[in-house]
Short mmCIF file of C-alpha atoms in Angstrom, two decimals:
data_model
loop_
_atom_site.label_atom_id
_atom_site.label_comp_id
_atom_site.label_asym_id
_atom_site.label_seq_id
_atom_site.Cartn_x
_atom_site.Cartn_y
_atom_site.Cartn_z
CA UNK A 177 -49.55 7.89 -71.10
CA UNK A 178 -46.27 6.80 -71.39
CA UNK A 179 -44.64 3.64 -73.17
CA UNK A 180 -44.29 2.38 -69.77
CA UNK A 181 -47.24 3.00 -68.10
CA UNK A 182 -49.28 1.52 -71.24
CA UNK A 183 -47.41 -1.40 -71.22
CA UNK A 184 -48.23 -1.84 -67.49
CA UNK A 185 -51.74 -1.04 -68.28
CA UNK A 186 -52.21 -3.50 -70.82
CA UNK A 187 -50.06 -6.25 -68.61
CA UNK A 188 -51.41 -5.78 -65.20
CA UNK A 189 -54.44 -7.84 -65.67
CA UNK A 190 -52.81 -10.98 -67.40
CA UNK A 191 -50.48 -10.59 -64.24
CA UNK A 192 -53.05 -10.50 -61.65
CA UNK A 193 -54.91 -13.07 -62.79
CA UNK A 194 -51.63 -15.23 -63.13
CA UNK A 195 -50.78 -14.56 -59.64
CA UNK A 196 -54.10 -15.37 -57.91
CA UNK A 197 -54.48 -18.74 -60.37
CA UNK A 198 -51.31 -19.92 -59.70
CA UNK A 199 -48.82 -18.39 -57.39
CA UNK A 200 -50.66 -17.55 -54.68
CA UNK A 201 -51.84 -21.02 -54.29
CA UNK A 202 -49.06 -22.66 -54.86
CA UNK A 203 -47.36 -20.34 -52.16
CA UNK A 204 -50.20 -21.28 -50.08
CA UNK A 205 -49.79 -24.79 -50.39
CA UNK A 206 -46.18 -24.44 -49.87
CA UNK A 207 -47.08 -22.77 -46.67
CA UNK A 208 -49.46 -25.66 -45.65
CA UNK A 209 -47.19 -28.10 -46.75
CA UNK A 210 -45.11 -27.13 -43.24
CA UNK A 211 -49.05 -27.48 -40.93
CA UNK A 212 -50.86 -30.52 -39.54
CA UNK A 213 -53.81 -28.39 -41.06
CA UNK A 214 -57.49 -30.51 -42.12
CA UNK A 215 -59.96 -28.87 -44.33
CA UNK A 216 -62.42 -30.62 -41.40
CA UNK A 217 -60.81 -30.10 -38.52
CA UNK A 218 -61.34 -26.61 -36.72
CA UNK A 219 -58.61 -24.32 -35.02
CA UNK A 220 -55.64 -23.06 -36.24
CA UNK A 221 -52.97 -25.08 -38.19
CA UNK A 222 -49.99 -25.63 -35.96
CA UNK A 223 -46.76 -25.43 -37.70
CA UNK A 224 -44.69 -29.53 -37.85
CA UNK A 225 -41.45 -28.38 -40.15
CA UNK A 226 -40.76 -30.76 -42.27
CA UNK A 227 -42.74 -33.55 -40.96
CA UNK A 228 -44.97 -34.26 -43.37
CA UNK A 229 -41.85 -34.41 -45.90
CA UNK A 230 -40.28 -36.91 -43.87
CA UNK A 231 -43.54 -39.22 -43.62
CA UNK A 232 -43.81 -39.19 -47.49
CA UNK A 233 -40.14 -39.68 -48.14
CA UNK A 234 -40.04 -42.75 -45.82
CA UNK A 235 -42.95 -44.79 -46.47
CA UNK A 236 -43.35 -48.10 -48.26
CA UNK A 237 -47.00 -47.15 -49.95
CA UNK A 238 -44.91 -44.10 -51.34
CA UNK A 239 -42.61 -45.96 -53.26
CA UNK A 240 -45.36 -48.21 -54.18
CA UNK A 241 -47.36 -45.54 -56.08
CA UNK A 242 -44.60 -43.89 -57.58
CA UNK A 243 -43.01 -47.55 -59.08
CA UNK A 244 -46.47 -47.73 -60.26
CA UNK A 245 -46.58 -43.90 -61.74
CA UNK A 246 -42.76 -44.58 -63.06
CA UNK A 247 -44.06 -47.51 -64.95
CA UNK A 248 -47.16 -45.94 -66.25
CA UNK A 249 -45.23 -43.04 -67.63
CA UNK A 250 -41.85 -45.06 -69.42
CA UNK A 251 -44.65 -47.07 -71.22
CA UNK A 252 -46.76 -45.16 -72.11
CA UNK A 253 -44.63 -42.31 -73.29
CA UNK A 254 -42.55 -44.60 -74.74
CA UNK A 255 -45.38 -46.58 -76.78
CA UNK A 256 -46.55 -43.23 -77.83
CA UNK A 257 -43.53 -42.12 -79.28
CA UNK A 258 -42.38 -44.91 -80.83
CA UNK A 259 -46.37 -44.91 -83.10
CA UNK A 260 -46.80 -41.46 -82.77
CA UNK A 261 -43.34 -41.13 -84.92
CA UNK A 262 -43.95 -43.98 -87.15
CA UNK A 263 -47.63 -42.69 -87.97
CA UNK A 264 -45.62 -39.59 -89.07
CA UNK A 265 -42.90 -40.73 -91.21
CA UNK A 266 -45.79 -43.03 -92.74
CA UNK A 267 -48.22 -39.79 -93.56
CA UNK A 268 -45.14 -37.53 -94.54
CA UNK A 269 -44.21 -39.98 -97.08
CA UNK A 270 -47.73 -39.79 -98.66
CA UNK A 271 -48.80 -36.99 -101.74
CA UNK A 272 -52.33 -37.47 -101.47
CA UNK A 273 -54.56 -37.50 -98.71
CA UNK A 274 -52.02 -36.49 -96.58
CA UNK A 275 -54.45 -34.05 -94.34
CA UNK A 276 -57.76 -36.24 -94.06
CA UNK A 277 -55.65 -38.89 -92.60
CA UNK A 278 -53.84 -35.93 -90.54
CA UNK A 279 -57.37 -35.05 -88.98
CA UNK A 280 -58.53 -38.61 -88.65
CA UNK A 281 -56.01 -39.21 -86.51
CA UNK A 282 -56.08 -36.17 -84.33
CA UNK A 283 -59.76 -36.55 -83.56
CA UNK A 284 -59.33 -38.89 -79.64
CA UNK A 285 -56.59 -36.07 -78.96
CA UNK A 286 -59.65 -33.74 -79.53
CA UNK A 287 -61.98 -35.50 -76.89
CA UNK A 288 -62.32 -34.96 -72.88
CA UNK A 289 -59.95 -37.50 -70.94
CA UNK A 290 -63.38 -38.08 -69.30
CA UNK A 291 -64.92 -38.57 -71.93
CA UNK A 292 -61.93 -41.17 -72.75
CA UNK A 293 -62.52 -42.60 -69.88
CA UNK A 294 -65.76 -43.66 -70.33
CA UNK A 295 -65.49 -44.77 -73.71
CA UNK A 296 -63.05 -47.30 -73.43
CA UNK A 297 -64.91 -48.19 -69.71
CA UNK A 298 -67.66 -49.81 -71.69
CA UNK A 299 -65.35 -50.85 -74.09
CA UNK A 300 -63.13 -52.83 -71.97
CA UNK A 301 -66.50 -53.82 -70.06
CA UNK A 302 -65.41 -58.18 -68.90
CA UNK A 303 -69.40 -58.89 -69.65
CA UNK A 304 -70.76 -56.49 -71.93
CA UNK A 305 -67.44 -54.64 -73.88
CA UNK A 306 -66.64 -54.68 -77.31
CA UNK A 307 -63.13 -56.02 -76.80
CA UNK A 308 -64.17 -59.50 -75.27
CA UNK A 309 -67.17 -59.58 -77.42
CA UNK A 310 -64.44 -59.72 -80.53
CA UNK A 311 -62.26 -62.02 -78.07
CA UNK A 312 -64.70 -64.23 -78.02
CA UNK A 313 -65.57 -64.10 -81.87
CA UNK A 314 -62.52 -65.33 -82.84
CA UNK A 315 -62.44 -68.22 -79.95
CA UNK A 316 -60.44 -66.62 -77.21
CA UNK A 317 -61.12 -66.15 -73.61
CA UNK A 318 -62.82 -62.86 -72.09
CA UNK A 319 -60.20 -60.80 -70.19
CA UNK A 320 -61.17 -58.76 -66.98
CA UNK A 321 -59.10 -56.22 -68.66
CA UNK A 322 -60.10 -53.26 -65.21
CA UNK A 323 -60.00 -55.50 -62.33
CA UNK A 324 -57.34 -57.36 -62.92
CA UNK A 325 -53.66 -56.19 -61.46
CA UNK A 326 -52.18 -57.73 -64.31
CA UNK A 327 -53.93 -55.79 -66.73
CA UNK A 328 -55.46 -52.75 -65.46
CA UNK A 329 -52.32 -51.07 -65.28
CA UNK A 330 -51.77 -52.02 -68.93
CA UNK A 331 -55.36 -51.26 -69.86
CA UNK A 332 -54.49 -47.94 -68.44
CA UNK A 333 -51.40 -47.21 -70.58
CA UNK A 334 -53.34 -48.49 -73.89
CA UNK A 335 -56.31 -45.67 -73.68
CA UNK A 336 -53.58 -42.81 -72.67
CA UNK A 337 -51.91 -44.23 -75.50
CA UNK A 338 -54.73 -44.13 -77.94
CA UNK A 339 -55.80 -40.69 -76.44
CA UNK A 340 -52.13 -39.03 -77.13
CA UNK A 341 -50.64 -40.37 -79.64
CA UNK A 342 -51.85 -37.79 -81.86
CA UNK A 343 -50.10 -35.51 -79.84
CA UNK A 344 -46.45 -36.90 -80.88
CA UNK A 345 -47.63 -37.51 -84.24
CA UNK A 346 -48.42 -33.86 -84.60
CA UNK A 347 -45.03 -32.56 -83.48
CA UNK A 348 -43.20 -35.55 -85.46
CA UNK A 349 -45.09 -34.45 -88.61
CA UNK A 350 -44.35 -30.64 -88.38
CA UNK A 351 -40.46 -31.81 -88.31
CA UNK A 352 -40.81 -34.38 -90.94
CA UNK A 353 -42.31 -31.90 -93.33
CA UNK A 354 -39.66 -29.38 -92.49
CA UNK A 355 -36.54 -31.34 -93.38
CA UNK A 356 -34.89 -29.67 -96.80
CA UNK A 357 -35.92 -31.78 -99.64
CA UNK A 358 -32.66 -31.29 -101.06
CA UNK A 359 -31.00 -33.28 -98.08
CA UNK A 360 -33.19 -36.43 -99.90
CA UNK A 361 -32.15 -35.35 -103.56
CA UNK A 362 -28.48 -35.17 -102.76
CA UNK A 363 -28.69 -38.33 -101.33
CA UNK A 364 -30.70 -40.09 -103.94
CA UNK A 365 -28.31 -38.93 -106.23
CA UNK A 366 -25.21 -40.71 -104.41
CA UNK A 367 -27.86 -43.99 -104.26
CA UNK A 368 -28.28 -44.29 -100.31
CA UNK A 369 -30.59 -46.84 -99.05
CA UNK A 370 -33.95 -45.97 -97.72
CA UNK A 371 -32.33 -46.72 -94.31
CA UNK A 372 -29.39 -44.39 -94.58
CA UNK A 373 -31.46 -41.74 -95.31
CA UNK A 374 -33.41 -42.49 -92.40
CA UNK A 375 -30.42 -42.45 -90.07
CA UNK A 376 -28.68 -40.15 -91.17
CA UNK A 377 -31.00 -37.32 -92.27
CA UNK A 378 -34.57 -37.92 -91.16
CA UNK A 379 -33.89 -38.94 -87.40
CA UNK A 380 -31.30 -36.52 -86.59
CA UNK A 381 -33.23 -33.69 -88.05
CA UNK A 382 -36.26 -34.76 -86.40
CA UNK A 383 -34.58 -36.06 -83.02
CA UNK A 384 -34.52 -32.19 -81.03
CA UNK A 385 -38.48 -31.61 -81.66
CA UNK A 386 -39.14 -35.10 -80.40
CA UNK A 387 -37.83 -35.09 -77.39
CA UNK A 388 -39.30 -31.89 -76.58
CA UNK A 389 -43.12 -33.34 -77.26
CA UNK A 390 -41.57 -36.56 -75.05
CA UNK A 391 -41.07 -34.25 -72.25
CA UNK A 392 -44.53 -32.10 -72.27
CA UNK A 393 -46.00 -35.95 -72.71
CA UNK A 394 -44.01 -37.05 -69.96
CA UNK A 395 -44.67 -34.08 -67.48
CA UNK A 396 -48.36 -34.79 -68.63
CA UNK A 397 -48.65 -38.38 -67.91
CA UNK A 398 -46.45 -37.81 -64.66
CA UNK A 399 -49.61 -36.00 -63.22
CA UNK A 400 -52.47 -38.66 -64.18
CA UNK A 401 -55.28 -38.98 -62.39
CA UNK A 402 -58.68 -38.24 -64.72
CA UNK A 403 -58.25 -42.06 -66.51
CA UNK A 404 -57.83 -43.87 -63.24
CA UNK A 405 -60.27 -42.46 -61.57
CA UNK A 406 -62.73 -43.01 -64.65
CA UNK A 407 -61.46 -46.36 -65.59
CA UNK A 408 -59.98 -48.34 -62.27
CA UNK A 409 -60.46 -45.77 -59.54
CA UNK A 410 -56.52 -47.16 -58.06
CA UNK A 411 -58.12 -50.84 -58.25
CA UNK A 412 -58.23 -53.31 -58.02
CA UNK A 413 -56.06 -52.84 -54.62
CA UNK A 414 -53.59 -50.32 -55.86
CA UNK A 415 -52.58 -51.27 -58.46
CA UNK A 416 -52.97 -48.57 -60.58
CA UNK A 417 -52.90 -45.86 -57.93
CA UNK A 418 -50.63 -43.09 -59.35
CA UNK A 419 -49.18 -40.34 -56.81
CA UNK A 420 -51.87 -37.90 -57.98
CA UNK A 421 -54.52 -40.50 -57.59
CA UNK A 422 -53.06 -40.66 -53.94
CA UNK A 423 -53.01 -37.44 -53.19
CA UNK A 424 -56.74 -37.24 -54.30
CA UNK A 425 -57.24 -40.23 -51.67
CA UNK A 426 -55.40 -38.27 -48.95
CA UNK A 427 -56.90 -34.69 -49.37
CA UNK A 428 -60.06 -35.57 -50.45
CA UNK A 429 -60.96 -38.96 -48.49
CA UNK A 430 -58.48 -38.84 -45.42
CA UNK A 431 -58.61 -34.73 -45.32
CA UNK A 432 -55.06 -34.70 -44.34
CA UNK A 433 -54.47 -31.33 -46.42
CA UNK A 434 -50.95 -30.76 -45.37
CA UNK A 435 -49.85 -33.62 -45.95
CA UNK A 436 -51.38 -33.60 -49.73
CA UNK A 437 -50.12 -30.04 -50.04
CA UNK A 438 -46.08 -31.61 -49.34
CA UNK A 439 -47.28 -34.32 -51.68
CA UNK A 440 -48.14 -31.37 -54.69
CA UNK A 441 -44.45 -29.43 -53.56
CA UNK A 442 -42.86 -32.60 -54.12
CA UNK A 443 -44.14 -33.64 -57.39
CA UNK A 444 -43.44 -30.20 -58.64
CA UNK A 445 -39.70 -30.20 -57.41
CA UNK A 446 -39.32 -33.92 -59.33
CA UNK A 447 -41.27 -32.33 -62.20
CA UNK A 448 -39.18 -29.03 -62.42
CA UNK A 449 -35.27 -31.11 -61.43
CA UNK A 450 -36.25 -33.66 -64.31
CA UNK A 451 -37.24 -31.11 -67.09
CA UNK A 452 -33.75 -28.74 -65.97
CA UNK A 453 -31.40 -32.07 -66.75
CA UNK A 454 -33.90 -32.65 -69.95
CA UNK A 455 -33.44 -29.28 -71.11
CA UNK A 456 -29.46 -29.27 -70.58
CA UNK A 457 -29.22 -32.74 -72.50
CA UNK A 458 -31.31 -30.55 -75.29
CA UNK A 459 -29.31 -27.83 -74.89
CA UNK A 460 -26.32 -29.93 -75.98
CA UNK A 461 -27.69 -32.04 -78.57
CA UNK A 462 -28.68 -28.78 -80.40
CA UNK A 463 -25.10 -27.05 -79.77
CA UNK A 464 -23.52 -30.18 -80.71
#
């Protein structure tokens, strides 16, 4: 066999299985997305054009959900960043030791979001949890931390927080550790603060690889659904019903499956617009 041919050999499978996992369906719900089609109803799906787009674009509970999945994701990305970083700087700065802690603190990253989920369920429990049970050690009120709309959306971004956190840490740590040591040295020899090296050598260095885990985080957290249906299941109301929770709710529950599948299309075109001005704002921090 040829170069060619082998490579094709040795590709074709990888490629196959990539295009019935994830093209075809997606070109399949793309073509759905255009249908009045119900998994329950029988008879043909007949074809609306861009109906279902204009339903979703226009409604009030829309713009609900995704206030509610815009707020879930700014805080808890941004909580995660901003302790996943100083976790980092705090373990890089450290001689001994430095990998126990490492693995200690990668170990909820290791567990199922389910799992998650259920965990922090019983621990945020208003009668039996752990939490209010330490609440109400040190004389303070129990909280209905899951049912109520004040803080179920919080309690929410506290266990993603605790989940991933690791995740930033990791990426923060692997820049941290490869900043030139004689960046430090030079500067220690002209007497800079502690600060000054932080600003000017340590964060700019370590700036480009954080933003890139912010974005997988954000894309990530953008798409939620296994912790609210685990730990609030959109309650109490909807409170903490993200878009991917709803389109569970309208597939699933109201079998309206073309209008879920112009729900998924539309996510993915916010996703993949988003991430192309991200990368292009990387693009020129790293030429500049």
């Amino acid at each position: 066999m040829s170069d060619r041919w082998l490579a094709v050999t040795f590709i074709s499978p990888a490629m196959l299985l990539l295009l019935a996992m994830s093209v075809f369906p997606l070109l399949w719900a793309l073509y759905l997305s255009f249908t009045d089609y119900s998994a329950t109803r029988g008879g043909p799906a007949n074809f609306i054009g861009f109906g279902n787009y204009t339903a979703i674009l226009t409604s009030a509970q829309v713009h609900t959900r995704a206030l509610t999945t815009l707020i879930y994701v700014v805080g808890a990305v941004g909580l995660q960043t901003v302790l996943g970083f100083g976790i980092a700087y705090l373990i890089s700065r450290r001689t001994h030791g430095r990998g126990v802690l490492t693995t200690l603190f990668l170990v909820p990253m290791m567990l199922s979001p389910v799992v998650v989920g259920l965990f922090w369920r019983f621990m945020l429990d208003a009668q039996f949890g752990v939490v209010n049970s330490m609440l109400g050690s040190l004389g303070l009120g129990q909280v209905e931390w899951l049912t109520r709309q004040r803080t179920a959306l919080l309690s929410l971004i506290v266990v993603d927080t605790w989940q991933w956190t690791p995740f930033i840490m990791l990426i923060a740590l692997a820049g941290l550790t490869a900043v030139p040591k004689y960046l430090y040295e030079a500067a220690s020899i002209d007497r800079a603060s502690e600060w000054f090296r932080f600003r000017t050598i340590t964060l700019p260095l370590v700036w480009p690889l954080l933003l890139i885990a912010v974005m997988f985080r954000a894309i990530e957290a953008f798409r939620l659904f296994d912790l609210v249906y685990i730990l609030t299941n959109g309650g109490p109301g909807v409170s903490t019903e993200t878009l991917s929770f709803h389109i569970y709710k309208v597939a699933f529950l109201g079998f309206n499956t073309g209008t879920a599948s112009a729900y998924g299309i539309l996510m993915v075109l916010v996703v993949i617009v988003l991430t192309q001005f991200y990368l292009r704002y990387l693009n020129k921090l790293k030429e500049g």
